[in-house]
XYZ file of C-alpha atoms in Angstrom:
669
model
C -29.337 -44.631 110.852
C -27.066 -45.555 107.961
C -28.637 -46.857 104.769
C -26.362 -49.873 105.134
C -27.738 -50.863 108.549
C -28.449 -54.578 108.762
C -32.071 -55.368 109.486
C -32.619 -58.383 111.727
C -35.739 -60.511 111.625
C -37.152 -61.332 115.061
C -40.635 -62.015 116.460
C -42.723 -58.973 117.230
C -42.535 -58.022 120.885
C -38.986 -59.349 121.339
C -37.038 -56.505 119.730
C -34.403 -54.837 121.931
C -34.957 -51.151 122.554
C -32.922 -48.272 123.996
C -36.149 -46.789 125.349
C -36.369 -48.134 128.886
C -39.126 -47.487 131.384
C -36.888 -45.128 133.384
C -36.204 -43.062 130.266
C -39.889 -42.910 129.404
C -40.742 -41.903 132.985
C -38.173 -39.107 132.965
C -39.913 -37.617 129.926
C -43.411 -37.795 131.405
C -45.389 -34.564 131.569
C -45.020 -31.270 129.741
C -44.733 -27.529 130.296
C -48.011 -25.924 131.359
C -49.551 -22.604 132.359
C -47.466 -20.228 130.314
C -47.345 -16.610 131.434
C -45.357 -13.402 131.177
C -43.833 -11.325 133.961
C -42.364 -8.232 132.380
C -40.132 -9.461 129.548
C -39.675 -12.917 131.095
C -41.710 -15.977 130.090
C -42.658 -18.350 132.909
C -44.299 -21.772 133.044
C -44.675 -24.810 135.264
C -42.641 -27.918 134.445
C -42.902 -31.556 135.580
C -40.343 -33.072 137.910
C -41.107 -36.851 138.078
C -37.839 -37.539 139.902
C -38.773 -35.015 142.621
C -41.928 -36.725 143.801
C -43.893 -35.546 140.779
C -43.924 -31.883 141.828
C -44.456 -29.011 139.391
C -41.599 -26.536 139.306
C -41.819 -22.903 138.232
C -39.423 -22.065 135.390
C -38.365 -18.667 134.033
C -36.854 -17.805 130.649
C -35.147 -14.440 130.379
C -34.929 -12.389 127.155
C -31.329 -13.586 126.645
C -32.657 -17.145 126.341
C -31.372 -18.424 129.674
C -33.684 -20.676 131.679
C -33.773 -21.323 135.383
C -35.967 -23.299 137.723
C -37.099 -21.038 140.540
C -38.744 -21.994 143.831
C -36.739 -25.102 144.759
C -38.130 -28.139 146.543
C -40.479 -28.564 148.269
C -42.449 -25.835 146.474
C -45.004 -27.461 144.181
C -46.889 -25.033 141.940
C -50.146 -26.851 141.331
C -53.794 -26.230 142.178
C -56.127 -28.966 143.410
C -59.295 -27.130 142.349
C -62.015 -29.689 141.449
C -59.202 -32.310 141.752
C -58.108 -31.562 138.168
C -56.632 -28.173 138.999
C -56.457 -24.948 137.065
C -54.005 -22.151 136.390
C -51.972 -22.125 139.640
C -49.975 -18.910 139.333
C -49.882 -15.341 138.042
C -47.184 -12.713 137.775
C -47.166 -8.951 137.381
C -45.062 -5.836 137.616
C -45.892 -3.658 140.595
C -45.991 0.123 140.646
C -42.407 0.352 141.902
C -41.102 -1.679 138.970
C -40.633 -4.897 140.917
C -42.043 -8.286 139.975
C -44.607 -10.183 142.002
C -45.564 -13.833 141.616
C -48.597 -15.380 143.310
C -48.948 -19.162 143.258
C -50.707 -22.154 144.809
C -48.553 -24.614 146.766
C -50.015 -28.073 146.238
C -49.511 -29.699 149.691
C -51.503 -27.078 151.597
C -53.350 -25.401 148.668
C -52.622 -21.932 150.056
C -51.926 -18.939 147.882
C -48.422 -17.520 148.359
C -46.794 -14.286 147.230
C -43.141 -14.179 146.231
C -40.726 -11.523 145.016
C -38.442 -12.997 142.311
C -36.094 -10.063 142.876
C -35.416 -11.346 146.380
C -34.982 -15.090 145.760
C -33.597 -15.716 149.254
C -36.784 -14.410 150.839
C -39.269 -17.270 151.194
C -42.795 -16.957 149.803
C -45.341 -15.627 152.262
C -48.852 -17.073 152.616
C -51.839 -15.003 151.538
C -54.675 -17.377 152.452
C -55.616 -19.431 155.519
C -55.844 -23.175 156.042
C -59.234 -24.767 156.663
C -59.702 -28.128 158.338
C -63.140 -28.635 156.779
C -63.271 -31.355 154.109
C -60.799 -30.558 151.343
C -60.154 -27.116 152.809
C -59.724 -23.972 150.710
C -58.441 -24.152 147.138
C -57.562 -21.430 144.668
C -56.981 -21.179 140.915
C -56.897 -18.887 137.875
C -55.475 -15.825 139.684
C -55.262 -12.269 138.323
C -53.054 -9.796 140.177
C -54.517 -6.306 140.617
C -51.526 -4.552 142.136
C -53.230 -1.147 142.109
C -56.009 -2.555 144.291
C -53.627 -4.560 146.448
C -55.517 -7.773 145.665
C -55.423 -10.951 143.633
C -58.749 -12.052 142.128
C -59.261 -15.769 141.542
C -61.541 -18.768 141.955
C -62.142 -19.880 145.531
C -63.281 -23.450 146.183
C -64.379 -23.916 149.788
C -65.412 -27.180 151.397
C -68.304 -26.887 153.830
C -68.417 -30.491 155.073
C -66.729 -33.854 154.955
C -68.364 -35.153 151.749
C -66.635 -34.439 148.420
C -69.766 -32.664 147.214
C -69.972 -30.389 150.286
C -68.370 -27.511 148.432
C -69.053 -24.024 147.134
C -67.204 -21.828 144.625
C -67.016 -18.130 143.953
C -64.779 -15.484 142.451
C -62.917 -13.927 145.355
C -60.458 -11.141 146.111
C -57.484 -11.955 148.344
C -55.458 -9.114 149.930
C -51.825 -9.018 148.847
C -50.733 -7.717 152.251
C -51.207 -11.152 153.849
C -54.050 -10.060 156.125
C -56.136 -13.085 155.057
C -53.380 -15.600 155.847
C -55.005 -16.292 159.204
C -58.390 -14.700 158.694
C -60.919 -16.172 156.246
C -63.167 -13.120 156.687
C -60.529 -10.916 155.050
C -61.244 -12.645 151.720
C -63.830 -10.662 149.743
C -66.347 -12.707 147.762
C -67.169 -11.005 144.473
C -69.830 -13.128 142.767
C -71.424 -15.168 145.541
C -72.070 -18.858 145.037
C -75.093 -18.553 142.779
C -73.367 -20.999 140.404
C -71.782 -24.316 141.303
C -68.712 -23.808 139.099
C -66.841 -20.780 137.888
C -63.674 -19.714 136.127
C -61.516 -16.839 137.257
C -62.270 -13.265 136.214
C -61.110 -11.529 133.051
C -60.887 -7.745 133.384
C -61.285 -5.308 130.500
C -58.292 -3.119 129.576
C -59.686 -0.170 131.543
C -60.478 -2.378 134.547
C -64.125 -1.317 134.578
C -65.661 -4.498 133.162
C -65.226 -8.131 134.133
C -66.210 -11.424 132.501
C -66.240 -15.003 133.739
C -67.808 -18.372 132.868
C -70.105 -20.382 135.132
C -72.221 -23.517 135.025
C -74.260 -25.783 137.279
C -75.036 -29.422 137.921
C -75.921 -31.656 136.172
C -74.229 -30.005 133.184
C -70.574 -30.451 132.445
C -68.768 -27.422 130.967
C -68.836 -28.915 127.447
C -72.619 -29.389 127.724
C -73.577 -25.825 128.574
C -72.089 -22.815 130.334
C -72.968 -19.151 130.788
C -70.736 -16.211 129.982
C -71.385 -13.461 132.519
C -70.232 -9.865 132.585
C -70.456 -7.138 135.169
C -69.206 -3.671 136.044
C -66.411 -3.139 138.558
C -67.338 -0.391 141.002
C -64.876 2.098 142.471
C -64.847 0.191 145.752
C -64.033 -3.106 144.010
C -67.431 -4.780 143.843
C -68.999 -6.432 140.787
C -72.350 -4.903 139.850
C -74.868 -5.247 137.023
C -74.199 -8.910 136.320
C -75.839 -10.308 133.195
C -75.579 -13.329 130.910
C -74.298 -12.434 127.436
C -73.871 -15.913 125.896
C -74.268 -19.604 126.598
C -77.060 -21.793 127.860
C -78.009 -25.421 128.563
C -76.884 -26.557 125.087
C -74.204 -23.947 124.358
C -70.701 -24.284 125.748
C -68.590 -21.152 126.111
C -65.068 -22.273 127.034
C -63.107 -19.002 127.100
C -63.594 -15.235 127.267
C -61.104 -12.396 126.821
C -61.240 -8.640 126.250
C -59.833 -7.063 123.096
C -57.756 -3.868 123.404
C -60.709 -1.801 122.137
C -63.000 -3.145 124.880
C -64.812 -5.728 122.752
C -65.588 -9.035 124.425
C -64.113 -12.043 122.637
C -65.304 -15.529 123.454
C -65.304 -19.092 122.144
C -68.691 -20.821 121.830
C -70.050 -23.966 120.178
C -73.464 -22.417 119.465
C -73.104 -23.374 115.787
C -71.879 -26.932 116.451
C -68.142 -26.208 116.674
C -66.221 -24.139 119.213
C -65.652 -20.913 117.284
C -64.608 -17.327 118.163
C -67.177 -14.555 118.560
C -66.837 -10.795 119.073
C -69.248 -8.609 121.025
C -68.399 -4.903 120.447
C -68.754 -2.407 123.316
C -72.312 -1.222 123.796
C -73.831 -3.808 121.444
C -76.143 -6.727 122.251
C -75.378 -9.149 119.419
C -72.088 -10.956 118.941
C -70.651 -11.819 115.542
C -69.014 -15.105 114.583
C -65.519 -14.281 113.341
C -64.837 -17.305 111.151
C -67.745 -19.720 111.365
C -68.483 -22.613 109.077
C -64.938 -23.946 108.829
C -65.828 -27.296 110.397
C -63.048 -27.182 112.976
C -62.591 -26.399 116.646
C -61.185 -23.178 118.090
C -61.639 -24.434 121.645
C -62.126 -27.606 123.629
C -63.454 -29.012 126.880
C -62.994 -26.662 129.822
C -61.576 -29.166 132.309
C -59.401 -26.586 134.090
C -59.949 -22.834 134.500
C -57.262 -20.644 132.987
C -56.755 -22.401 129.649
C -56.445 -20.125 126.603
C -57.228 -21.077 123.019
C -57.502 -17.417 122.003
C -55.413 -14.339 122.761
C -55.930 -10.819 121.306
C -53.009 -8.794 119.951
C -52.639 -5.039 120.343
C -53.252 -4.440 116.622
C -56.673 -6.114 116.666
C -55.594 -9.472 115.282
C -56.242 -12.575 117.368
C -53.987 -15.547 118.027
C -56.044 -18.736 117.874
C -55.504 -22.458 118.315
C -57.665 -24.378 115.873
C -58.078 -27.611 113.932
C -59.939 -30.876 113.521
C -58.285 -33.759 115.329
C -54.963 -31.922 115.378
C -54.304 -28.250 116.083
C -52.345 -25.331 114.665
C -51.513 -21.833 115.855
C -53.095 -19.251 113.595
C -53.505 -15.493 113.425
C -57.118 -14.509 112.827
C -58.121 -11.277 111.107
C -61.494 -10.534 112.744
C -62.529 -8.296 109.863
C -62.043 -10.767 107.018
C -62.246 -14.017 108.981
C -58.985 -15.170 107.393
C -56.690 -17.364 109.465
C -52.976 -17.604 108.642
C -51.169 -20.472 110.342
C -47.711 -20.336 111.867
C -45.136 -22.504 110.075
C -43.337 -25.373 111.752
C -43.386 -29.085 112.552
C -45.891 -28.831 115.398
C -49.204 -30.686 115.160
C -50.537 -30.019 118.661
C -50.752 -26.678 120.442
C -51.693 -26.656 124.101
C -54.361 -24.118 125.181
C -51.701 -21.850 126.642
C -51.113 -18.584 124.754
C -49.262 -15.439 125.813
C -49.134 -12.256 123.733
C -46.496 -9.564 124.099
C -46.472 -6.858 121.441
C -46.104 -8.562 118.074
C -45.041 -11.887 119.571
C -47.211 -14.860 120.452
C -45.797 -17.588 122.674
C -47.336 -21.029 123.072
C -46.613 -24.651 123.947
C -46.509 -27.076 121.029
C -45.465 -30.598 120.078
C -45.225 -32.817 117.021
C -45.057 -36.551 116.338
C -41.263 -36.534 116.742
C -40.836 -33.744 119.293
C -42.178 -33.198 122.779
C -43.952 -30.091 124.010
C -41.713 -27.043 123.924
C -42.117 -23.278 124.212
C -42.568 -21.785 120.732
C -42.573 -18.110 119.804
C -44.210 -16.620 116.708
C -43.182 -13.212 115.393
C -46.413 -12.030 113.783
C -44.594 -9.301 111.850
C -42.258 -11.681 110.013
C -44.267 -14.898 110.312
C -41.223 -16.713 111.687
C -41.400 -19.230 114.530
C -38.652 -20.384 116.839
C -38.247 -22.598 119.890
C -37.927 -20.198 122.804
C -37.749 -22.522 125.811
C -37.988 -26.060 127.157
C -36.536 -27.186 123.835
C -37.102 -30.795 122.859
C -33.967 -32.894 123.062
C -33.995 -36.369 121.632
C -33.343 -38.824 124.486
C -32.539 -41.507 121.909
C -31.996 -41.667 118.164
C -35.278 -40.506 116.529
C -35.056 -43.563 114.285
C -36.660 -45.448 117.198
C -39.700 -43.170 117.355
C -43.051 -44.442 116.039
C -44.418 -43.299 112.685
C -48.037 -42.418 113.494
C -50.838 -42.670 110.979
C -53.943 -40.451 111.166
C -56.790 -42.842 110.447
C -60.563 -42.690 110.104
C -62.271 -46.056 110.621
C -65.865 -47.038 109.973
C -67.911 -48.061 112.973
C -71.455 -49.297 113.586
C -74.079 -47.647 111.370
C -71.270 -46.372 109.144
C -70.151 -43.727 111.649
C -66.636 -42.285 111.585
C -64.117 -43.246 114.259
C -60.938 -41.206 114.503
C -57.677 -42.734 115.699
C -53.905 -42.418 115.655
C -52.260 -45.713 114.749
C -48.619 -46.337 115.679
C -47.366 -49.513 113.946
C -44.344 -51.348 115.384
C -41.176 -49.599 114.301
C -37.466 -50.261 114.810
C -34.604 -49.170 112.530
C -32.798 -52.497 112.875
C -35.566 -55.056 113.334
C -38.542 -56.365 111.442
C -41.024 -59.147 112.053
C -40.937 -62.529 110.331
C -42.798 -63.010 107.076
C -46.318 -64.136 107.782
C -46.323 -62.988 111.403
C -48.662 -60.176 112.312
C -47.773 -57.948 115.249
C -49.558 -57.662 118.587
C -51.401 -54.414 119.254
C -52.670 -52.402 122.190
C -55.919 -50.501 121.671
C -55.836 -47.474 123.948
C -58.929 -45.625 125.231
C -58.356 -42.114 126.549
C -59.740 -40.671 129.751
C -62.405 -38.044 130.057
C -64.343 -39.510 128.363
C -64.715 -35.993 126.995
C -61.071 -35.808 125.991
C -58.927 -37.023 123.127
C -55.532 -38.313 122.102
C -53.055 -35.873 120.588
C -50.732 -36.230 117.616
C -47.728 -35.498 119.803
C -44.497 -37.221 120.756
C -44.967 -39.658 123.615
C -42.104 -41.841 124.734
C -44.551 -44.208 126.421
C -45.885 -45.157 122.970
C -42.335 -45.553 121.631
C -41.592 -47.858 124.580
C -43.987 -50.380 123.028
C -43.621 -49.734 119.290
C -39.826 -49.995 119.426
C -40.236 -53.470 120.926
C -42.540 -54.610 118.135
C -45.945 -53.915 119.709
C -48.333 -51.644 117.819
C -50.443 -49.007 119.568
C -53.769 -47.615 118.340
C -55.076 -44.538 120.181
C -58.821 -44.308 119.597
C -60.684 -41.009 119.713
C -64.011 -42.785 120.103
C -67.402 -41.118 119.841
C -67.612 -38.575 122.656
C -64.101 -37.243 122.053
C -63.363 -33.582 121.597
C -61.793 -32.161 118.459
C -64.466 -33.203 115.974
C -67.468 -30.989 116.702
C -70.409 -31.128 119.094
C -72.321 -33.851 117.233
C -69.344 -36.220 117.523
C -68.973 -35.281 121.186
C -72.661 -35.840 121.928
C -72.563 -39.314 120.380
C -71.645 -40.710 123.790
C -74.703 -39.288 125.547
C -76.649 -42.129 127.113
C -74.259 -44.690 125.645
C -71.150 -44.699 127.810
C -69.926 -48.257 127.962
C -71.471 -49.028 124.576
C -70.381 -46.393 122.043
C -66.805 -46.168 123.324
C -66.522 -49.955 123.595
C -67.949 -50.484 120.100
C -65.672 -47.862 118.554
C -62.542 -49.377 120.108
C -63.670 -52.819 118.977
C -64.271 -51.549 115.439
C -60.677 -50.282 115.280
C -59.376 -53.622 116.601
C -61.420 -55.568 114.045
C -60.308 -53.312 111.208
C -56.620 -53.625 112.073
C -56.993 -57.385 112.195
C -58.977 -57.524 108.946
C -56.444 -55.488 107.004
C -53.597 -57.682 108.256
C -51.968 -54.987 110.378
C -52.546 -56.775 113.697
C -52.715 -60.352 114.958
C -56.372 -60.832 115.954
C -55.344 -63.234 118.731
C -52.899 -60.764 120.263
C -54.781 -57.499 120.725
C -55.048 -55.911 124.176
C -57.192 -53.051 125.479
C -55.791 -50.386 127.798
C -57.021 -47.179 129.412
C -57.009 -44.996 132.504
C -59.819 -43.193 134.347
C -62.771 -43.124 131.930
C -60.489 -45.086 129.613
C -60.182 -47.613 132.434
C -63.962 -47.905 132.368
C -63.824 -48.505 128.600
C -61.066 -51.091 128.975
C -62.933 -52.944 131.738
C -66.262 -52.714 129.909
C -64.585 -54.060 126.755
C -63.471 -57.171 128.636
C -67.091 -57.772 129.670
C -68.328 -57.486 126.073
C -66.451 -60.163 124.121
C -69.239 -60.119 121.530
C -67.807 -56.785 120.357
C -64.224 -58.060 120.271
C -62.416 -60.707 122.265
C -59.260 -59.030 123.570
C -56.364 -61.167 124.708
C -55.926 -59.124 127.920
C -56.461 -55.681 129.396
C -54.657 -52.986 131.381
C -57.023 -50.970 133.570
C -55.713 -47.876 135.347
C -57.556 -45.955 138.138
C -60.958 -46.765 136.595
C -64.610 -46.028 137.072
C -66.234 -49.445 137.454
C -69.585 -48.901 139.160
C -71.227 -45.627 138.063
C -74.062 -45.979 140.566
C -71.741 -45.779 143.578
C -69.335 -43.435 141.772
C -72.029 -40.797 141.199
C -72.917 -38.424 143.993
C -70.568 -38.657 146.966
C -68.633 -41.558 145.434
C -66.395 -39.163 143.532
C -65.413 -35.505 143.485
C -67.924 -32.725 142.949
C -67.070 -31.805 139.352
C -68.018 -35.227 137.960
C -70.510 -36.285 140.618
C -73.409 -35.896 138.167
C -71.476 -36.512 134.957
C -73.207 -39.874 134.538
C -76.568 -38.127 134.034
C -75.469 -37.205 130.521
C -73.283 -40.257 129.937
C -75.904 -42.809 131.032
C -78.995 -40.996 132.323
C -80.443 -39.902 135.671
C -79.853 -42.738 138.142
C -83.357 -42.505 139.643
C -84.929 -42.858 136.194
C -82.745 -45.562 134.611
C -81.139 -47.590 137.428
C -81.206 -50.688 135.232
C -78.970 -48.935 132.681
C -76.356 -48.348 135.371
C -76.255 -52.068 136.167
C -76.398 -53.065 132.507
C -73.407 -50.924 131.551
C -71.319 -51.323 134.703
C -68.206 -53.532 134.323
C -68.607 -54.377 138.010
C -72.052 -55.887 137.499
C -70.892 -57.694 134.355
C -67.711 -59.025 135.960
C -68.786 -62.639 135.479
C -68.252 -62.123 131.738
C -64.530 -61.384 132.140
C -62.525 -64.396 131.018
C -59.192 -62.868 129.966
C -56.181 -61.783 132.062
C -56.063 -58.195 133.237
C -53.872 -55.799 135.157
C -55.421 -53.321 137.612
C -53.401 -50.251 138.675
C -54.604 -47.798 141.313
C -53.365 -44.794 143.289
C -54.363 -44.984 146.948
C -54.864 -41.213 147.232
C -57.242 -41.018 144.266
C -60.220 -38.797 145.097
C -61.722 -39.047 141.596
C -61.794 -42.827 141.151
C -61.238 -44.157 144.684
C -59.642 -47.576 145.317
C -62.999 -48.918 146.473
C -64.002 -49.241 142.815
C -61.126 -51.645 142.134
C -61.623 -53.524 145.380
C -65.268 -54.172 144.527
C -64.264 -55.691 141.186
C -61.738 -57.969 142.854
C -64.428 -59.190 145.238
C -66.678 -60.012 142.278
C -64.076 -62.145 140.502
C -62.673 -63.834 143.617
C -62.483 -67.600 143.200
C -63.428 -67.555 139.537
C -59.938 -68.372 138.261
C -59.458 -65.204 136.192
C -55.712 -64.405 135.972
C -55.106 -60.874 137.211
C -52.744 -58.618 139.130
C -53.617 -55.627 141.318
C -50.960 -53.000 142.034
C -51.541 -50.015 144.299
C -49.363 -46.953 144.813
C -49.195 -44.892 147.991
C -48.978 -41.141 147.486
C -50.436 -41.284 143.980
C -53.743 -39.710 143.058
C -55.651 -39.711 139.806
C -52.953 -40.115 137.182
C -49.466 -41.144 138.164
C -46.679 -38.577 138.586
C -43.783 -40.141 140.451
C -40.899 -41.613 138.466
C -40.811 -44.848 140.458
C -44.538 -45.365 139.865
C -44.315 -44.652 136.148
C -41.465 -47.127 135.772
C -43.323 -49.869 137.623
C -46.486 -49.301 135.613
C -44.756 -49.477 132.218
C -42.702 -52.534 133.075
C -45.699 -54.356 134.532
C -47.848 -53.580 131.495
C -45.138 -54.908 129.190
C -44.794 -58.004 131.371
C -48.537 -58.649 131.005
C -48.284 -58.497 127.222
C -45.183 -60.710 127.174
C -46.954 -63.334 129.238
C -50.233 -63.128 127.327
C -48.868 -62.738 123.805
C -46.215 -65.406 124.302
C -42.812 -63.767 123.988
C -39.834 -63.282 126.290
C -38.892 -59.903 127.778
C -35.800 -60.310 129.957
C -35.638 -56.515 130.459
C -38.679 -56.472 132.794
C -39.548 -58.509 135.897
C -41.984 -61.340 135.126
C -45.562 -60.744 136.172
C -47.209 -63.106 138.632
C -50.947 -63.373 138.118
C -53.466 -64.332 140.784
C -56.404 -66.575 139.987
């Protein structure tokens, strides 16, 4: 904007903005699951306007990009409901390319020849009518064996917890497309959860990660290795790292046959190296007080990737992340230059080049390539393009607040920002305190048009990485154990109080918002006004009653998550009632908005419906919106638009300003 631009004074929340809900929805999602097929780089990309499908995109060496596999192909795995790496590509012995992928609607594995684009993909796996059927993820193509090795998730009954998982081998000739018995199981189902296999350079060794209930993968996992026999079996399996209180989140093989892995044995996820033939691994750069890994929500994520010369590409940081090149001999890490503050766990190495997916506060996730020889970085694909003048973007602040008992609380604060508007003297802006999902997750210092949608209208946003979040070490993550619904609520409230006390926010106009586990935190916050009295709340696809949510009330992955978050239900049933927003619903006195996908298998609609029954006839202003065809997390453009506009309408009504650009919200009492 010009330095001579006239700045208009207008009440916070009323500022006009070029960032509409449709624009924000069109920018929802990011590239994921980066991979290489020959010299081409491939990834999956969001398509909100196409029913929320994930497209497969290819970038050629000349820089041209194309979306392959047109509608209705949807490259996305439903493994554990959160998914995992849904595709793999390889060169075959005859020099052709082969791509294997999961099609979301039927969850079958398909094989496709990119050199014959007019030939439709052919199925490799059968359909099962039992429960959630058969699901696949984290594939590795072994063309010389004529197989693809991957994770198999197989439902054995109608309940969401009637399920088994194993590493399996699927024939590439299609013989298993109608015959489940043609799928070879490689590891059995001795463990409840598993990642896909990682094969050593000579193909004679294999590594994978496994864990069991009631642990979650950030609590404790086991790193297993075995020998691959000539007939394709896995023999001599043993545990080389991990345990009940040690989380290994990734394993890879170095070119010299050493096993590389990321473990939090010392309190932070850090890289280790186990040389061939040795029994003791060595920490490569311990004691830095930062993370080189994160929560293993989805198999196939990569925070570490070895280079041919022995160096290792790593993603690391505390709260934010950088791409670095680690010298395993000296432990030195040299970071790649550039404006990116968040690197997704998606690394591909080809010769001296490392390719990843990165974003910054003023740029969305894009494909970035690092030349390790020169140290230069460049955008190599999915380049960020400003949908509006960047002058309308928020200016985030990395903050550390003080919570109960003097503990640290990390947050990203986005004050209201507009190049042509400011608030009146003496008026403090409204704010939305946002709680992330997980709860073992975090917010990222990355461009998000949804945040700009509010800040450009004069509404501040504070994204709280409350105790239990990843990115700050195991002790910070474990803070939530036994205190879900208390620690997260208190940390969000501490941020709200601090913003009000320092004059940054109007204490009478602060809302709480969150989805999934963040929906739990938002709902629980409304039932605990003694922590902070929010003006209203936005609750998206929440957990509300952990007692009914545990076990068969949710999907298998998180069915015993509450044992660490609250405690074993049989031992502390009173804690479940004490912390549950459902059983404290009589304490809700402020307006709220409830948003729910009707196809949500993780937080089913029954949770929301039970809350509505509890508040019926009590005169609490609220609105309940449901969305057919949406699961856990919204993907369709029309849904995203409705959600944003309705949330803004709630704040306009509650905070007392006019927003003619969104339909008014009718609240039920």
